Tab-separated table of C-alpha atoms and ligand atoms in Angstrom:
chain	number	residue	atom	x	y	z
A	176	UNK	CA	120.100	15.117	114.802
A	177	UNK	CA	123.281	12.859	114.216
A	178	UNK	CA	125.493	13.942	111.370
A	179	UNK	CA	126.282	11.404	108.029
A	180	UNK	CA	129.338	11.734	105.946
A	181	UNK	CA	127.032	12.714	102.684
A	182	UNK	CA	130.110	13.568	100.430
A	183	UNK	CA	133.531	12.488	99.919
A	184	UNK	CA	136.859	14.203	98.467
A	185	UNK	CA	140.489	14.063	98.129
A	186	UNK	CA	143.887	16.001	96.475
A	187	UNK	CA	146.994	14.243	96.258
A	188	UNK	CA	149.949	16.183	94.144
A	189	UNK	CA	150.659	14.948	90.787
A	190	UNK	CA	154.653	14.096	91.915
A	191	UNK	CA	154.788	10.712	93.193
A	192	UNK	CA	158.616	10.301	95.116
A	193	UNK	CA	159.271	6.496	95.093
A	194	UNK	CA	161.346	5.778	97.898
A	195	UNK	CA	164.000	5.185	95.605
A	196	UNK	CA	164.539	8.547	95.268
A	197	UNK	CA	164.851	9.033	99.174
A	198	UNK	CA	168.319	7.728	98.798
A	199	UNK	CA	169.335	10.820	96.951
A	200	UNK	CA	169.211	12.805	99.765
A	201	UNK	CA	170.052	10.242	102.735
A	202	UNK	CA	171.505	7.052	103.628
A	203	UNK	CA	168.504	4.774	103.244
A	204	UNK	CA	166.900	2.059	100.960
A	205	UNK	CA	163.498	0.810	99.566
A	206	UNK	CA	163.744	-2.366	101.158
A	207	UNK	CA	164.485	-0.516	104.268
A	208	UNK	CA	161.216	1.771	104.119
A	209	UNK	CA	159.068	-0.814	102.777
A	210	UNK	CA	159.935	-3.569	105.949
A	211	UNK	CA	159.709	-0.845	108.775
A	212	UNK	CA	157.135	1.672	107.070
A	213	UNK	CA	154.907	-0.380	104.313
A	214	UNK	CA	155.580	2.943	102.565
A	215	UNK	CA	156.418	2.711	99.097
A	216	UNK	CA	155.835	6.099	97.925
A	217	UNK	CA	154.049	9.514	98.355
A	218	UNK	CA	153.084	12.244	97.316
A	219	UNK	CA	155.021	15.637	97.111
A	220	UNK	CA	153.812	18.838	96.339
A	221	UNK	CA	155.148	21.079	93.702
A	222	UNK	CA	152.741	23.203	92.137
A	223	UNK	CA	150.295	22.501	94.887
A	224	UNK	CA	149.356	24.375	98.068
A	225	UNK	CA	147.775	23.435	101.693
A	226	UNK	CA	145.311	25.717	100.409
A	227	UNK	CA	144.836	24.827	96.485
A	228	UNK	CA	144.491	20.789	97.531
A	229	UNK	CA	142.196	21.662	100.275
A	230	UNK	CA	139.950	23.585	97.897
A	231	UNK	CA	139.912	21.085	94.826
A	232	UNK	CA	139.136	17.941	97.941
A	233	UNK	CA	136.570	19.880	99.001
A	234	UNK	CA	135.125	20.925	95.399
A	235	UNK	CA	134.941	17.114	94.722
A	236	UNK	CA	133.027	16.495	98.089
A	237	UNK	CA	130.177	18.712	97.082
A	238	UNK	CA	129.896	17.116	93.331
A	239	UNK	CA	129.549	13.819	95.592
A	240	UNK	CA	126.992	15.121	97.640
A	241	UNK	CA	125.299	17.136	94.931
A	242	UNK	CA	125.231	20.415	97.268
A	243	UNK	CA	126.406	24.028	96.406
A	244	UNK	CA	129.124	25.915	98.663
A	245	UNK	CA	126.879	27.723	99.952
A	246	UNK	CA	124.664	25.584	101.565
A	247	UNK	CA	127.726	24.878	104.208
A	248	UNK	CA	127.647	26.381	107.330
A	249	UNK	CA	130.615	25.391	109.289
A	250	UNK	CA	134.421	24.961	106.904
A	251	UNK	CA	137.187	23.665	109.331
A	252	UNK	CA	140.883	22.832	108.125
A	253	UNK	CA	142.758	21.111	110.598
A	254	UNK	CA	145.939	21.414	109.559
A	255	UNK	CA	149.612	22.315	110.708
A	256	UNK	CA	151.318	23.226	107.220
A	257	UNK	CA	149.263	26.284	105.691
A	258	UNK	CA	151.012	28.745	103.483
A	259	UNK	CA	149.405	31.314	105.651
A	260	UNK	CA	149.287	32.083	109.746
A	261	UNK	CA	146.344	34.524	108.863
A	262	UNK	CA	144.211	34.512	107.517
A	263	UNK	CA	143.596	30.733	108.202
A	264	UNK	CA	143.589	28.089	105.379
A	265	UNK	CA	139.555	27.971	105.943
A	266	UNK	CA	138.259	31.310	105.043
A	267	UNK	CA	140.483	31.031	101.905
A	268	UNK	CA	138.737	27.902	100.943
A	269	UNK	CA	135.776	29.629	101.423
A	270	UNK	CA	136.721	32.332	99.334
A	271	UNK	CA	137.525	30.110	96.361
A	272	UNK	CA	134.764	27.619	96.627
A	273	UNK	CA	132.411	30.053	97.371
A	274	UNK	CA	130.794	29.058	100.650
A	275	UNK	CA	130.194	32.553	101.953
A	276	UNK	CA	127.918	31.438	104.445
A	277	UNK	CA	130.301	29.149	106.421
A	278	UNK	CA	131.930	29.949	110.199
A	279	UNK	CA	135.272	29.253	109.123
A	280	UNK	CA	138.603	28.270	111.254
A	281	UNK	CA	141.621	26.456	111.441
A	282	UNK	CA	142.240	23.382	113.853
A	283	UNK	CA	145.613	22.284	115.208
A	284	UNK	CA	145.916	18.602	116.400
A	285	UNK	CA	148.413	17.027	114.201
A	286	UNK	CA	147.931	13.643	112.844
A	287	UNK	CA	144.487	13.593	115.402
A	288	UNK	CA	143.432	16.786	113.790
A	289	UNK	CA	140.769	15.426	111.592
A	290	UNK	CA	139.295	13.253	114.412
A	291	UNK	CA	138.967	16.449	116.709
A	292	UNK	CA	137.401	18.666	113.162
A	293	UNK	CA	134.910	15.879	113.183
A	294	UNK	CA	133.776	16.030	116.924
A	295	UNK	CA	133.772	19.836	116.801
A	296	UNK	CA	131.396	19.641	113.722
A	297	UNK	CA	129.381	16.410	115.118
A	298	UNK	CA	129.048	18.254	118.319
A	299	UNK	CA	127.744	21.749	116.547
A	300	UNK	CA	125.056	19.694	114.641
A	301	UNK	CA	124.378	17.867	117.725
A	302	UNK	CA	122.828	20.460	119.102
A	303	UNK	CA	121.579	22.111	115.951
A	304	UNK	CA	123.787	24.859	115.638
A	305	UNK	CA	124.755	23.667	112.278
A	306	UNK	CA	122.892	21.940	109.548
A	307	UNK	CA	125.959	21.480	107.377
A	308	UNK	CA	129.634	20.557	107.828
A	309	UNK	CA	132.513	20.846	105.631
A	310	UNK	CA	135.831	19.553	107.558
A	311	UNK	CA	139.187	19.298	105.688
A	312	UNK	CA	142.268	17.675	106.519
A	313	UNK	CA	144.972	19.082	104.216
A	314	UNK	CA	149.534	19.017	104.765
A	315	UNK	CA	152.310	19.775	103.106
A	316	UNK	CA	154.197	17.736	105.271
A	317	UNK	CA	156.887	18.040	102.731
A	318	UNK	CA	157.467	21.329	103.712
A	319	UNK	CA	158.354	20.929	107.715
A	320	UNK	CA	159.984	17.553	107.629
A	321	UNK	CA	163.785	17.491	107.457
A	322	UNK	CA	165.088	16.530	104.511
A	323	UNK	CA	168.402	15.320	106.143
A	324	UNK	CA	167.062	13.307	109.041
A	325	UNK	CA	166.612	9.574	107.826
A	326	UNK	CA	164.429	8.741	110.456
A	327	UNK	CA	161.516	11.238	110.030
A	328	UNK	CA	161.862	12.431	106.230
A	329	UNK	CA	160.923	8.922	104.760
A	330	UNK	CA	157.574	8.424	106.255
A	331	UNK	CA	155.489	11.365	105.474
A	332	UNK	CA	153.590	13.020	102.294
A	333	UNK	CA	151.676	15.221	101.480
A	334	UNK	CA	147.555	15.637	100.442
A	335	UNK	CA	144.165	16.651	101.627
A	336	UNK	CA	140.957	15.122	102.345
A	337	UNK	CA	137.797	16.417	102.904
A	338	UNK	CA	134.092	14.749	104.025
A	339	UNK	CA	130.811	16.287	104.009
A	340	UNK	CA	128.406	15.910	106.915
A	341	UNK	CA	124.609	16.606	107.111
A	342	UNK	CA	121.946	16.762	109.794
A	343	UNK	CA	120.135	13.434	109.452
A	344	UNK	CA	117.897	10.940	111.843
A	345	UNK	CA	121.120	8.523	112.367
A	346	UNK	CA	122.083	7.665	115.816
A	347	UNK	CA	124.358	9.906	117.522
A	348	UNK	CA	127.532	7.674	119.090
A	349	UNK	CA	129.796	9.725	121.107
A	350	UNK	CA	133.660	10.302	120.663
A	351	UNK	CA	136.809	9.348	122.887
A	352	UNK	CA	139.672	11.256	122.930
A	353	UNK	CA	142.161	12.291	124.739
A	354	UNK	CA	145.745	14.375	125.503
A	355	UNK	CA	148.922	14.212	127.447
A	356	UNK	CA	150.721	17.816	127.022
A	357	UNK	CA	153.749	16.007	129.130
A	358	UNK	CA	154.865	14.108	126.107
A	359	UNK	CA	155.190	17.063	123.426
A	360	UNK	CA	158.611	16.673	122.994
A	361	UNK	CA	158.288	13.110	121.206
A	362	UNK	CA	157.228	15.061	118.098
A	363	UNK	CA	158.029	18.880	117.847
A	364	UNK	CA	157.932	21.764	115.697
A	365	UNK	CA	159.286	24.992	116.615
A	366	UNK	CA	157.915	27.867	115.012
A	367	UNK	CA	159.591	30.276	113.050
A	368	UNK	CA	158.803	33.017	115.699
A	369	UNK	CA	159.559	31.282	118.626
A	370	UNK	CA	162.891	33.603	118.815
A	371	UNK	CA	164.748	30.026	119.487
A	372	UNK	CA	166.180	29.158	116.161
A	373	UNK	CA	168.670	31.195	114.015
A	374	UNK	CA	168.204	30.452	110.304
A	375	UNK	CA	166.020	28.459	108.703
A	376	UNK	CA	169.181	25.360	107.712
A	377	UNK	CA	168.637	24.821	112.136
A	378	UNK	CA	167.399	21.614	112.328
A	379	UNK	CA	165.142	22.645	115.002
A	380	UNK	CA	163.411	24.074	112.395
A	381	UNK	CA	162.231	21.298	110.879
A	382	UNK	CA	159.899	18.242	112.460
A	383	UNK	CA	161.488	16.327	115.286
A	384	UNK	CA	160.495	12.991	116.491
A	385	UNK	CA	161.169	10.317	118.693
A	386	UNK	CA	159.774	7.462	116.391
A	387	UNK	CA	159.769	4.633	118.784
A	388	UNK	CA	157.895	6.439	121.589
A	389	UNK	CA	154.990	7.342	119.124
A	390	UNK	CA	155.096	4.044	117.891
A	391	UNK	CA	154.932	2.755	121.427
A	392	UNK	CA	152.499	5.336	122.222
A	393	UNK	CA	150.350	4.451	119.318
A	394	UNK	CA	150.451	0.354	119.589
A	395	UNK	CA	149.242	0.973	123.625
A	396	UNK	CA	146.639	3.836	123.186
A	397	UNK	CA	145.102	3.259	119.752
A	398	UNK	CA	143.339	0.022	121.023
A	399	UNK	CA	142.352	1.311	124.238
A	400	UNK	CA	140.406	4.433	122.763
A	401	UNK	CA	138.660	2.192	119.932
A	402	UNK	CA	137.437	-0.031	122.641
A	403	UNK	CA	136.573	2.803	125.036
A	404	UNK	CA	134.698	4.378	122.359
A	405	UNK	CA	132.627	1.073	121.571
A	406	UNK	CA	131.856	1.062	125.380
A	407	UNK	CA	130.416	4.162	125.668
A	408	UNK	CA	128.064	3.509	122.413
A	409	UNK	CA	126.917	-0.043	123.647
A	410	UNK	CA	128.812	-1.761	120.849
A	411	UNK	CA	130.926	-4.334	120.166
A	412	UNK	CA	133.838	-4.921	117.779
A	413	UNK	CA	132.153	-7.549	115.680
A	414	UNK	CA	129.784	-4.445	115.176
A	415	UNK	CA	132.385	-2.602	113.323
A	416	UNK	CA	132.833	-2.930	109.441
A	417	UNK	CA	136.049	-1.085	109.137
A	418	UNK	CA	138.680	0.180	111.875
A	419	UNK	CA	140.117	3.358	109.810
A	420	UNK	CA	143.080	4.415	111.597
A	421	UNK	CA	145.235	7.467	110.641
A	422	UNK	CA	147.828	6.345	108.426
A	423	UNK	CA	151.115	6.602	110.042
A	424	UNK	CA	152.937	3.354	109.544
A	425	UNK	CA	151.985	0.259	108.390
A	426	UNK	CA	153.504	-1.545	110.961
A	427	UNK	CA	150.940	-0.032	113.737
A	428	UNK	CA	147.751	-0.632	111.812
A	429	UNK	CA	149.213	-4.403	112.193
A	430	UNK	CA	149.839	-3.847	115.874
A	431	UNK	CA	146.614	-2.230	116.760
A	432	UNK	CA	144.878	-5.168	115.030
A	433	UNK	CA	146.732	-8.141	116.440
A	434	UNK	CA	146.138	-5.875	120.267
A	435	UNK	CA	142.070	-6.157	118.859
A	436	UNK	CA	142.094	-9.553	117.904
A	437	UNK	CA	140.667	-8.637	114.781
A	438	UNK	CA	141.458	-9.689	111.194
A	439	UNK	CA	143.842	-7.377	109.076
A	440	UNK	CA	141.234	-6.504	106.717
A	441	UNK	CA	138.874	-4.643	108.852
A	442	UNK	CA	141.540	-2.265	108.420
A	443	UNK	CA	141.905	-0.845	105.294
A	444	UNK	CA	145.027	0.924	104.659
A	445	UNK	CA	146.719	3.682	101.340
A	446	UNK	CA	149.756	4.537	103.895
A	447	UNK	CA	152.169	2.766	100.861
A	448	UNK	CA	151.187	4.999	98.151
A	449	UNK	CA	150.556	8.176	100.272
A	450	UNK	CA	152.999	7.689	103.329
A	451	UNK	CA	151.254	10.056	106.047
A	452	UNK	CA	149.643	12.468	105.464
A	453	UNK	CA	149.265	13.670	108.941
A	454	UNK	CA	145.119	14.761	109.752
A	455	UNK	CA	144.542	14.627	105.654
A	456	UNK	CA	145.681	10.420	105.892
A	457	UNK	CA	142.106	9.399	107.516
A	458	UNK	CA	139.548	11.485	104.910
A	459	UNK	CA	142.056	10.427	101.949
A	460	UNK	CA	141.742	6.877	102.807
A	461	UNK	CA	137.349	7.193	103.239
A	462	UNK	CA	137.556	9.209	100.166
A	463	UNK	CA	139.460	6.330	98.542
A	464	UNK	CA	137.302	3.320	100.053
A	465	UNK	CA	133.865	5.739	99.118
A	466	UNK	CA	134.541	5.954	95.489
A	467	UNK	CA	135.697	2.186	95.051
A	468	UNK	CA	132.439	1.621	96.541
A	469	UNK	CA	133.971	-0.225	99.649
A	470	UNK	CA	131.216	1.520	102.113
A	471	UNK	CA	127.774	0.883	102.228
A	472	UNK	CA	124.611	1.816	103.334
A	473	UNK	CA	124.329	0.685	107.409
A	474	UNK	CA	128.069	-0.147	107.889
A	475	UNK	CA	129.466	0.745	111.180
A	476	UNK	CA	133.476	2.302	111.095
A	477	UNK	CA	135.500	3.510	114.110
A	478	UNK	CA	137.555	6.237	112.541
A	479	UNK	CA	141.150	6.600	115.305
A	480	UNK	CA	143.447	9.519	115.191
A	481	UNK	CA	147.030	9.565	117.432
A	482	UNK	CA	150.088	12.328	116.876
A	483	UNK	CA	151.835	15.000	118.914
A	484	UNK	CA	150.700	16.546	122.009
A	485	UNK	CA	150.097	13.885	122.601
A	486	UNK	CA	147.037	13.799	121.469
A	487	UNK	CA	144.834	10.424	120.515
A	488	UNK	CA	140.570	10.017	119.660
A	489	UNK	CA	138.108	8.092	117.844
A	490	UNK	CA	134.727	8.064	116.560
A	491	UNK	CA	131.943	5.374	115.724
A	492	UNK	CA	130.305	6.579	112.502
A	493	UNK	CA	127.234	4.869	110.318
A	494	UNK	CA	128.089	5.103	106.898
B	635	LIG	O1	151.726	10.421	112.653
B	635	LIG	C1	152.286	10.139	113.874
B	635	LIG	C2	153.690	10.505	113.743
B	635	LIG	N1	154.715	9.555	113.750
B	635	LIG	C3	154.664	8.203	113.786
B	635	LIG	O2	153.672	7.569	113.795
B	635	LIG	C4	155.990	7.537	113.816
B	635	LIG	C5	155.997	6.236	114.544
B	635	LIG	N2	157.295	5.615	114.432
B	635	LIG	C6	157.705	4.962	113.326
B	635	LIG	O3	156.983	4.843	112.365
B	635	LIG	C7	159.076	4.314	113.364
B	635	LIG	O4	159.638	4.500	114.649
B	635	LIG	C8	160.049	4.858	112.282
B	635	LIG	C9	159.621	4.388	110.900
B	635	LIG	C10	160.121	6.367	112.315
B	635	LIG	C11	161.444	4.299	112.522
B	635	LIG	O5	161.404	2.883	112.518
B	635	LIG	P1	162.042	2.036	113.709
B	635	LIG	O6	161.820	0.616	113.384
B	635	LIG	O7	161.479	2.554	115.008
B	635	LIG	O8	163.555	2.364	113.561
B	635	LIG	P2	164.556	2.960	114.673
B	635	LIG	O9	164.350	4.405	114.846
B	635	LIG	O10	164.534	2.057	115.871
B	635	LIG	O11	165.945	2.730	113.947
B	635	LIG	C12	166.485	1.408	113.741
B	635	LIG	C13	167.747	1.552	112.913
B	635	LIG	C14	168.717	2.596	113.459
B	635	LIG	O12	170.015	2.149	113.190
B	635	LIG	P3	170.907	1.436	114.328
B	635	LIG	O13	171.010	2.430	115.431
B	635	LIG	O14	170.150	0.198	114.708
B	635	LIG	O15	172.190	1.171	113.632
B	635	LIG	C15	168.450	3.807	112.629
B	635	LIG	O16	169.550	4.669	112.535
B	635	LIG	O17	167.403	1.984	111.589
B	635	LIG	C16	168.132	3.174	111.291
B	635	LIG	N3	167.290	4.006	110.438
B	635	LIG	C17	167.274	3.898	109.108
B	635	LIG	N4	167.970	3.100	108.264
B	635	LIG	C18	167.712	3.238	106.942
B	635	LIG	C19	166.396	4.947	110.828
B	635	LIG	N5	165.805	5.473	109.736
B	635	LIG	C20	166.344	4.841	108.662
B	635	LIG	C21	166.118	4.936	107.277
B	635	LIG	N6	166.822	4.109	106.464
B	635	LIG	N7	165.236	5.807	106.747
């Protein structure tokens, strides 16, 4: 009873920051982003909400699919920048798309949290639990990064993504992923009630990374759980259409392909008009590929997730 992605969706705000305008608030350039990020702009929300893009990305999945609300039975949000602690992002979806039938909950695993939505929802139609999926990636990244620190502010954005999965006769191909609590401090987030931080200017407050150990992290792990995964599914890479890797910098998607030996354009990429977006860059980037009519019938994609924890996982998926 393997799952297929049936329906597609995505929300990026309607303010688009160039990274011109990055050098308003710290000592930077665009030629500077563009050689060591690809990134030449993203998103930022204004008017917009973890909550409000999640619900219009996941509106625009069920049009695709041609299914009500409430035919869903399981509506996860992984995501680390809602509005609201509780109730979580979810059930507020729910509310305002109207899928009063769903189990609904949060999921927290950073940039890999829409790899580790998808196994959770794979896994409960698996084994028939669930007929019907709706998993959302959706961050306001905007809001937790530090405006003053050149070396994380630059790189992220903001957006949601959302894909639809149904019960189906597909083969099943089992995930990879993996986590190494040891290394949390290389990107960390205090919360606000974590009785460590004063006032909110603190900029422990804010996002905190060590940007060369996740890239190094990401350049030796990424390729090892994409091949680990093929492994345990009896493929090979010259099975795979597309290597979709959670958009973080374009600099690693190069890296992870030159580890693979694999052309560049197996691995499609939006990280320089939507910067990452954390666990909303990998549906985004399907949503975008979908509805240019980039994926077809049969095609076989290795979806890879990697952020803090550290945590790091892939998937095989037939389109
Ligand atoms: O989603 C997962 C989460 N995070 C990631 O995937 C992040 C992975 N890491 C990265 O993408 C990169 O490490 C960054 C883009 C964050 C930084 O690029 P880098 O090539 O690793 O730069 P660096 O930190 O080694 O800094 C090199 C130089 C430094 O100057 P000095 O010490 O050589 O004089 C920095 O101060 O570049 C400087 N620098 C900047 N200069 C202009 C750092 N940020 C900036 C900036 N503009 N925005």
């Amino acid at each position: 009873m393997a799952a297929f992605i049936c329906g597609t969706g995505s929300c990026l705000p309607a303010y688009r920051m160039t990274n011109e305008e990055w050098t308003q608030y710290v000592e930077t350039s665009d030629a500077w982003i563009r050689e060591r990020t690809g990134i030449e702009s993203r998103h930022i929300v204004r008017e917009e909400t973890c909550v409000s893009m999640a619900v219009q990305a996941a509106k625009s999945a069920l049009e695709q699919a041609d299914m009500e609300a409430g035919e869903i039975d399981l509506l996860v949000v992984s995501t680390i920048s809602a509005e609201h602690i509780l109730p979580c992002a979810a059930c507020e979806v729910q509310q305002q798309i109207g899928a009063a039938n769903a189990v609904c909950f949060d999921l927290n695993a950073a940039c890999s949290g829409f790899l580790m939505a998808y196994h959770t929802a794979l896994s409960g139609i698996e084994t028939g639990m669930y007929k019907t999926a709706l998993i959302i990636g959706s961050e306001c990244m905007s809001h937790l990064m530090n405006w003053k620190d050149r070396g994380t502010c630059i790189l992220f954005g903001d957006g949601a993504g959302a894909v639809i999965l149904k019960n189906s006769s597909r083969p099943f191909y089992l995930p990879a992923g993996h986590s190494d609590g040891s290394k949390k401090d290389a990107l960390l987030l205090r919360s606000r009630h974590s009785g460590e931080i004063d006032n909110f200017t603190d900029p422990q407050y804010y996002m905190q990374m060590d940007g060369q150990a996740v890239f190094k992290f990401a350049v030796r792990q990424v390729p090892e759980v994409i091949r680990e995964v093929l492994k345990k599914n009896g493929l090979k890479q010259e099975d795979i259409r597309f290597f979709i890797l959670h958009q973080a910098n374009r600099r690693i998607t190069e890296a992870v392909a030159r580890h693979l030996k694999e052309p560049l354009d197996k691995f499609p990429m939006n990280v320089d008009h939507c910067g990452n977006t954390s666990s909303a860059s990998i549906p985004i980037l399907l949503d975008e590929m979908n509805r240019k009519g980039e994926l077809h019938r049969g095609d076989k994609i290795v979806l890879a997730g990697f952020g803090a924890g550290l945590t790091w996982s892939a998937a095989v998926l037939e389109w």
